[in-house]
PDB file of C-alpha atoms in Angstrom:
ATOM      1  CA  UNK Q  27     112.429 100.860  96.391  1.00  0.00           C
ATOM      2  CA  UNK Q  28     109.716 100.517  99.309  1.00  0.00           C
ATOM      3  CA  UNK Q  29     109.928 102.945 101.929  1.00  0.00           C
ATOM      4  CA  UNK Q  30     108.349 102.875 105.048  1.00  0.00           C
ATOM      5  CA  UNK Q  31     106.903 106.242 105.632  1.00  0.00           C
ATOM      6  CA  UNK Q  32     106.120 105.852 109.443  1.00  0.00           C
ATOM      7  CA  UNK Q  33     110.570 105.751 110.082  1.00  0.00           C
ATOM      8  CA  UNK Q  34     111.707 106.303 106.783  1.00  0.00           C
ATOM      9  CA  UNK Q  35     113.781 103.243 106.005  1.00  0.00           C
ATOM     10  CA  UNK Q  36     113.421 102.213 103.194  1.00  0.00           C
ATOM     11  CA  UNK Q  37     115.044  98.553 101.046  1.00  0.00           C
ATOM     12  CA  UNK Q  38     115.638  97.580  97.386  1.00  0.00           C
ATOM     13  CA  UNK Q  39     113.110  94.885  95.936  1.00  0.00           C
ATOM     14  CA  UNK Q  40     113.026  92.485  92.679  1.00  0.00           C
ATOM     15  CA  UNK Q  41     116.417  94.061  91.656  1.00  0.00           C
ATOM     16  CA  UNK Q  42     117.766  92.002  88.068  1.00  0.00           C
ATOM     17  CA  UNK Q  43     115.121  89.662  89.095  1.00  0.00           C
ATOM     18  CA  UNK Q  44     113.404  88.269  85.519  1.00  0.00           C
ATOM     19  CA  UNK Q  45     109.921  89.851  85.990  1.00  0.00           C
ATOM     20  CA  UNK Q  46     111.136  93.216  86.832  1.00  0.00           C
ATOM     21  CA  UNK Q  47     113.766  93.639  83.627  1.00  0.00           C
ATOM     22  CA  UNK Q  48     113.903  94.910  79.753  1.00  0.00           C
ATOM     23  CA  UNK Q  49     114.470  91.711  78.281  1.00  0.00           C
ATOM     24  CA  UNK Q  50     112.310  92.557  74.816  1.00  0.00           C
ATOM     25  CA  UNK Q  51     112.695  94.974  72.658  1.00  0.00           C
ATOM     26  CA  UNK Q  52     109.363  97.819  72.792  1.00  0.00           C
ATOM     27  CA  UNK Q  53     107.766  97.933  69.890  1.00  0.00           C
ATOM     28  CA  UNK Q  54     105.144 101.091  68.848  1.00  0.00           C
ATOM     29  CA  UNK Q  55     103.087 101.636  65.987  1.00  0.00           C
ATOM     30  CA  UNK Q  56     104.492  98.437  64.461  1.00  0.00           C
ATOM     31  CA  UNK Q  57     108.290  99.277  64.528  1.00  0.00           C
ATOM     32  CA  UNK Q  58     111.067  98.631  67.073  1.00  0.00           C
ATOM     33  CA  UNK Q  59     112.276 101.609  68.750  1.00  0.00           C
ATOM     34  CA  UNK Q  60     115.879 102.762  69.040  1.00  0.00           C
ATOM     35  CA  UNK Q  61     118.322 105.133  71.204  1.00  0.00           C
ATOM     36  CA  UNK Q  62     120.228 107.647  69.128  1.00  0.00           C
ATOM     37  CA  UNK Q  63     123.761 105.593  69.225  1.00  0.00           C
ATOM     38  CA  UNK Q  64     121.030 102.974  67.525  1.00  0.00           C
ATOM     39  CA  UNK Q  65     121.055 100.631  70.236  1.00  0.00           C
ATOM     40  CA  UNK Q  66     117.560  99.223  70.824  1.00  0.00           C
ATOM     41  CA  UNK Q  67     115.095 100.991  73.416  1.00  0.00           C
ATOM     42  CA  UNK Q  68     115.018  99.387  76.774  1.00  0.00           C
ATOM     43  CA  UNK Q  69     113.113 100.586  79.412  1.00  0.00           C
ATOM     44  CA  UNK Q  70     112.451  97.989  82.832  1.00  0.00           C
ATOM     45  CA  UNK Q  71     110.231  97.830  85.448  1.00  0.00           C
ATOM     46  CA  UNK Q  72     107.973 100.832  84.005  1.00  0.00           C
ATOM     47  CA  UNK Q  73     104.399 100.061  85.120  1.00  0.00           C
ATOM     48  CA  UNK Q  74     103.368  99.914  88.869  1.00  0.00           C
ATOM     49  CA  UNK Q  75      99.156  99.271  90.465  1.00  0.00           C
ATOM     50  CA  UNK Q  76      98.691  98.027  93.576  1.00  0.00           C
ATOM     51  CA  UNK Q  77      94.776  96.490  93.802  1.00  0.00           C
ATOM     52  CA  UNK Q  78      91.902  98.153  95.722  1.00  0.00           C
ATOM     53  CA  UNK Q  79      92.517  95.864  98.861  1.00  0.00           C
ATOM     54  CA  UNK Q  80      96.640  96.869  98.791  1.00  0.00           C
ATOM     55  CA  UNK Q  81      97.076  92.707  98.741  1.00  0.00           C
ATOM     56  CA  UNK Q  82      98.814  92.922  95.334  1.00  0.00           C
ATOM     57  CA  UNK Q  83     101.400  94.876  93.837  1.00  0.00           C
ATOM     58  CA  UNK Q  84     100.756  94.427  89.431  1.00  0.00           C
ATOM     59  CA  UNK Q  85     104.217  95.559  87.682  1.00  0.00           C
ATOM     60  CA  UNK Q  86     105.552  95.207  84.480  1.00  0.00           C
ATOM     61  CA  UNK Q  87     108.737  96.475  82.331  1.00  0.00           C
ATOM     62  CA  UNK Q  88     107.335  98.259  79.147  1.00  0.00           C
ATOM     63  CA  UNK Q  89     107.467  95.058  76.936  1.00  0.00           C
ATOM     64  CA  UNK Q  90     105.817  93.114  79.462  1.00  0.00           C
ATOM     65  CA  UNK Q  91     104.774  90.703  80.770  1.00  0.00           C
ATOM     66  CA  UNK Q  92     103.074  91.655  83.815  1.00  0.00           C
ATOM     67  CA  UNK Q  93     103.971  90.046  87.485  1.00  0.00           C
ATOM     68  CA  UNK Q  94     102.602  90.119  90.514  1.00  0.00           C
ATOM     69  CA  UNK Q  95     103.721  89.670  94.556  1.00  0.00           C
ATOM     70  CA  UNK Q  96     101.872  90.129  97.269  1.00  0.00           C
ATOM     71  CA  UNK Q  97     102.781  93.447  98.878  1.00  0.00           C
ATOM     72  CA  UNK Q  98     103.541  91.356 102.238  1.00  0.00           C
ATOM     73  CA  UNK Q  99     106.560  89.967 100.982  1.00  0.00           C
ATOM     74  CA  UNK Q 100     107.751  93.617  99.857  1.00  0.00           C
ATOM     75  CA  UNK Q 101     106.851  95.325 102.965  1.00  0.00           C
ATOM     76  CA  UNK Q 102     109.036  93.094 105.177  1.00  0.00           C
ATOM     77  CA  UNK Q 103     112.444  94.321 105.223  1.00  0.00           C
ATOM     78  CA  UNK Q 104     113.817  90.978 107.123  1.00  0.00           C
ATOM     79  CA  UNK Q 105     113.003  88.782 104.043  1.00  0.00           C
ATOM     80  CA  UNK Q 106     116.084  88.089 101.171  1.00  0.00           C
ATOM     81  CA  UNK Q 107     116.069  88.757  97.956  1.00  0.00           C
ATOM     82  CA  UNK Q 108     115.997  85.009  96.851  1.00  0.00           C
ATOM     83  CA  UNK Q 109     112.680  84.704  99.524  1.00  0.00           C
ATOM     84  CA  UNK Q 110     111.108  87.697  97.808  1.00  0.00           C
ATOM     85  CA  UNK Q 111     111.472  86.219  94.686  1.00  0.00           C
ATOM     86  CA  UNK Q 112     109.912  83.243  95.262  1.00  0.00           C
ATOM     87  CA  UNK Q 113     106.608  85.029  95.662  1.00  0.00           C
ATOM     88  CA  UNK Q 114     106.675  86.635  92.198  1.00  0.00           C
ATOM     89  CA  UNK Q 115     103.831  85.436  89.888  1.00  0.00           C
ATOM     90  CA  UNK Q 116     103.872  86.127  86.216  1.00  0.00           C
ATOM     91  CA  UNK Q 117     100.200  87.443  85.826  1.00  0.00           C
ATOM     92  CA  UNK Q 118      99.463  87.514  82.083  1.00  0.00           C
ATOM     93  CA  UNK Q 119     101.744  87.759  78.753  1.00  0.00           C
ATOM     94  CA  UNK Q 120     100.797  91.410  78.088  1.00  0.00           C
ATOM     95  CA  UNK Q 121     102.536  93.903  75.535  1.00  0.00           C
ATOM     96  CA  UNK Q 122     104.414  96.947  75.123  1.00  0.00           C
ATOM     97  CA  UNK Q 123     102.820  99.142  77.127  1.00  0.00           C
ATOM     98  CA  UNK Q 124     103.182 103.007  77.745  1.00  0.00           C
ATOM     99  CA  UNK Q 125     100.861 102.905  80.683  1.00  0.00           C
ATOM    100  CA  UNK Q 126      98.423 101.616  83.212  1.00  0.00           C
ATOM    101  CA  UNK Q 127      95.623 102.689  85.399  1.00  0.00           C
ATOM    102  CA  UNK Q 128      93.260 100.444  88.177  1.00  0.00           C
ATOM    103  CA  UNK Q 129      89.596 101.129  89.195  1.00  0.00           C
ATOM    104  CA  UNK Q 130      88.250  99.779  92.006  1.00  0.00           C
ATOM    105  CA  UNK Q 131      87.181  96.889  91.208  1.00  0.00           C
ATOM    106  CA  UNK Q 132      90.954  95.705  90.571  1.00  0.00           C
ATOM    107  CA  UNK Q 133      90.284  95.627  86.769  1.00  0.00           C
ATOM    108  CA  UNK Q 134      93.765  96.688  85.153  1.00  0.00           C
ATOM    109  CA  UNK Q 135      93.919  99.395  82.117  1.00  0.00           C
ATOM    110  CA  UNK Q 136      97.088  98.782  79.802  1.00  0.00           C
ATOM    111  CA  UNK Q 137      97.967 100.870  77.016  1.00  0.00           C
ATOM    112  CA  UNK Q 138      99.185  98.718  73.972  1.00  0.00           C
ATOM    113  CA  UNK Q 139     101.711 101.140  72.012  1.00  0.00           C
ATOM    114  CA  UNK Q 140     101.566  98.571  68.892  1.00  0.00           C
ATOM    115  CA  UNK Q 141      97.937  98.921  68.320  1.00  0.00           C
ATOM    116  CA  UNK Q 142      97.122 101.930  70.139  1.00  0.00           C
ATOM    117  CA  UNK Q 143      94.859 100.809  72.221  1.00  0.00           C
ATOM    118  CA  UNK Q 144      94.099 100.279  75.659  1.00  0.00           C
ATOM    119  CA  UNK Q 145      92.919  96.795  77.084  1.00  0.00           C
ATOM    120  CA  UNK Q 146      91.533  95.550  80.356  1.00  0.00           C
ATOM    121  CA  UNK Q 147      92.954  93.033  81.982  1.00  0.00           C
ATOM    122  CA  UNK Q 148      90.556  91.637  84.638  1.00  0.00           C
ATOM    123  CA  UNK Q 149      91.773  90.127  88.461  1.00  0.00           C
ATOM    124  CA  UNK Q 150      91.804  87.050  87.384  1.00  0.00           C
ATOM    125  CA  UNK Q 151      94.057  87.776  83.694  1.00  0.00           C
ATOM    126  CA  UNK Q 152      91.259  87.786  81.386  1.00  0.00           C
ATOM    127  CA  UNK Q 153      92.214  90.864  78.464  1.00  0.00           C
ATOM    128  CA  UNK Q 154      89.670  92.057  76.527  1.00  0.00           C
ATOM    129  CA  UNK Q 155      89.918  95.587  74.455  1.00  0.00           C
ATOM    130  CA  UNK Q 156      88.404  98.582  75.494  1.00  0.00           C
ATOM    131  CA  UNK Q 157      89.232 100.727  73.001  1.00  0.00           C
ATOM    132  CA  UNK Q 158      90.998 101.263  70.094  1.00  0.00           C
ATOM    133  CA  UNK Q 159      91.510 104.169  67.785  1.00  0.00           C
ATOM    134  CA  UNK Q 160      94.326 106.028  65.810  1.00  0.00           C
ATOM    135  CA  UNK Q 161      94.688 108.377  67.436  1.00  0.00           C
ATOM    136  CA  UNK Q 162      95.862 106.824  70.741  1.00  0.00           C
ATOM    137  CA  UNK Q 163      99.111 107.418  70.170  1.00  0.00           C
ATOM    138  CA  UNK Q 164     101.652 106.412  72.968  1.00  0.00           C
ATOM    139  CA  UNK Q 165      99.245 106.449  75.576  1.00  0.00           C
ATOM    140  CA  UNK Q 166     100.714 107.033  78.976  1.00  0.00           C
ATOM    141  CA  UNK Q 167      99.874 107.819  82.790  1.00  0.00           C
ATOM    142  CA  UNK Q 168      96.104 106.783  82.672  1.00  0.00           C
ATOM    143  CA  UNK Q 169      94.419 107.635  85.507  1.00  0.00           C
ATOM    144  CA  UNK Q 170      90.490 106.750  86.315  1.00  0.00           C
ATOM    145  CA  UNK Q 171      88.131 108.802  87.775  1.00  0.00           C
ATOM    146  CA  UNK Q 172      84.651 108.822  88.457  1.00  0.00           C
ATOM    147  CA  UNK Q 173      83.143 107.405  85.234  1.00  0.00           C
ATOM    148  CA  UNK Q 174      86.121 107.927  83.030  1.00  0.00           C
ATOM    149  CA  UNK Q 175      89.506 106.850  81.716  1.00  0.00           C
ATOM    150  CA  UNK Q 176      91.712 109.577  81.332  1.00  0.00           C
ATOM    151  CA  UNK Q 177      94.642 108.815  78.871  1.00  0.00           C
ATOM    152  CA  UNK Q 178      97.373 111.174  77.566  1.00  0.00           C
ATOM    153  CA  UNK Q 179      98.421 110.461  74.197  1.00  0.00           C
ATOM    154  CA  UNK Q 180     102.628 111.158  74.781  1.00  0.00           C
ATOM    155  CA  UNK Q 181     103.677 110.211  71.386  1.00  0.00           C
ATOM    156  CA  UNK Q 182     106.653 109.086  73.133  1.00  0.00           C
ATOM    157  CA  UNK Q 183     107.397 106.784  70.068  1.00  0.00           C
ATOM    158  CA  UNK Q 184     107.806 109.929  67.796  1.00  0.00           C
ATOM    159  CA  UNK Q 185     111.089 111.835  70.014  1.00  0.00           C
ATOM    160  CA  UNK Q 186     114.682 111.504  68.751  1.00  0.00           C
ATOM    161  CA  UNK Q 187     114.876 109.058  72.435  1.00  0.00           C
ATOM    162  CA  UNK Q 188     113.018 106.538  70.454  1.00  0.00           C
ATOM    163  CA  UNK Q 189     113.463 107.063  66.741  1.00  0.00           C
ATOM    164  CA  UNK Q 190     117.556 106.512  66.578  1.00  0.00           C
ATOM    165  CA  UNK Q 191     117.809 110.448  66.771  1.00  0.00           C
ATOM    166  CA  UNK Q 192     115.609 111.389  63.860  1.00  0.00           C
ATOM    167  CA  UNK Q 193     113.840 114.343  64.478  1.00  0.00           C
ATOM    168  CA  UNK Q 194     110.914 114.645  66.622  1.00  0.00           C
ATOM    169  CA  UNK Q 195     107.529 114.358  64.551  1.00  0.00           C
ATOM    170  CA  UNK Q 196     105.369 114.897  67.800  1.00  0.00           C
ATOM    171  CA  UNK Q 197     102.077 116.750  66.763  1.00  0.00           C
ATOM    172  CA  UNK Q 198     101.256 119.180  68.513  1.00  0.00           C
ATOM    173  CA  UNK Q 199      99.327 120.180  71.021  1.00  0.00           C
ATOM    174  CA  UNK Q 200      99.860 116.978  72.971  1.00  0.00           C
ATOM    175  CA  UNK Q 201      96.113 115.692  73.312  1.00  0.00           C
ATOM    176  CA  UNK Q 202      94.193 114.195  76.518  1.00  0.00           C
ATOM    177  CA  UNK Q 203      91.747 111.871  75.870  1.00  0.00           C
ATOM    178  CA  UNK Q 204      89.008 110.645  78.010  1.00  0.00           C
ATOM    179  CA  UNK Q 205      86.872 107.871  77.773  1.00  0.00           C
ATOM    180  CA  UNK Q 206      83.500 107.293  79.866  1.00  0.00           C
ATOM    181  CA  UNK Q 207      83.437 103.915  81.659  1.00  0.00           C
ATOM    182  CA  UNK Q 208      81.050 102.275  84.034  1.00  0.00           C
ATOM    183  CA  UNK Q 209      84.072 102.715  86.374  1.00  0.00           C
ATOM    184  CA  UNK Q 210      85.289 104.150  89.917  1.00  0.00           C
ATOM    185  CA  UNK Q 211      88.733 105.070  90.955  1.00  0.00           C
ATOM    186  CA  UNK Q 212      91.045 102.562  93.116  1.00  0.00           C
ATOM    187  CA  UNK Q 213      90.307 104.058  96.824  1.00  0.00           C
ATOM    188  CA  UNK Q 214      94.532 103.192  96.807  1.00  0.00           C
ATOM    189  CA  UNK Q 215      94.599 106.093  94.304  1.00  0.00           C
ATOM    190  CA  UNK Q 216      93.135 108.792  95.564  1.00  0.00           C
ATOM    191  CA  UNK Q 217      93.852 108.633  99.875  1.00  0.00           C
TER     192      UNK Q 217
END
């Protein structure tokens, strides 16, 4: 949905269009990931950034990959569906992911549930990891500020949502993590 916040309308965008749907099954911690009628986990467009200079809008359903469109084409409410979708770019073959972040220098943060980790994907869809540890389980919601990554560890993969209905094995407490980076938050982020 865009919405114009100066009049309120607001239009549907990318709807069923390939980039924007579940059309993989998510995969965490090595295993697929089921509902609790046993049906696999499908989640679509999950992941939303729009760069620094608001010229790109980065999305991605949680298996990936990630796509791209100029924001122009989304914020003009004469334009079709089929037009719209013309201007989607598939950015880079990425992974299941439980979350991104942007800093300002349009470098993208994506969790990678299978290997919990987190990699950067750079403006011009070069990955590279940033981190990787155990312990980075499900990470979700990043969010960058001054110097840091900030990335909550949901364990989403561990909830009877995910597991076929087995019971939840979430530890507890839920943990924040934060990692210090030579990085600066998207001026898009915090207006």
């Amino acid at each position: 949905m865009v919405l114009n916040l100066k009049n309120g309308q607001s239009w549907r965008v990318l709807d069923n269009h390939p980039l924007s749907i579940d059309h993989q099954p998510i995969y965490a911690d090595g295993k697929k990931l089921f509902l609790r009628d046993g049906r696999e986990k499908r989640v679509g467009l999950d992941q939303l950034e729009v760069s620094p200079d608001g010229k790109w809008l980065y999305y991605q359903a949680i298996p990936g990959p990630m796509a791209r469109i100029e924001t122009r084409y989304l914020n003009d409410a004469t334009l079709t569906a089929e037009e719209v979708a013309r201007h989607t770019q598939k950015f880079v073959e990425t992974w299941s992911t439980g979350g991104t972040a942007i800093d300002a220098d349009g470098n993208l943060y994506a969790s990678d549930i299978n290997t919990r980790s987190v990699k950067r994907i750079t403006p011009q869809g070069d990955v590279s990891t940033v981190i990787q540890d155990p312990r980075l389980v499900w990470i979700d919601a990043m969010w960058i500020s001054e110097g840091q990554l900030w990335m909550p560890s949901a364990q989403i993969n561990r909830t009877p949502a995910t597991t076929g209905g087995k019971p939840s094995v979430v530890e507890y407490p839920v943990k924040l993590y934060r990692l210090s980076l030579p990085v600066a938050p998207s001026p898009r982020d915090h207006q």
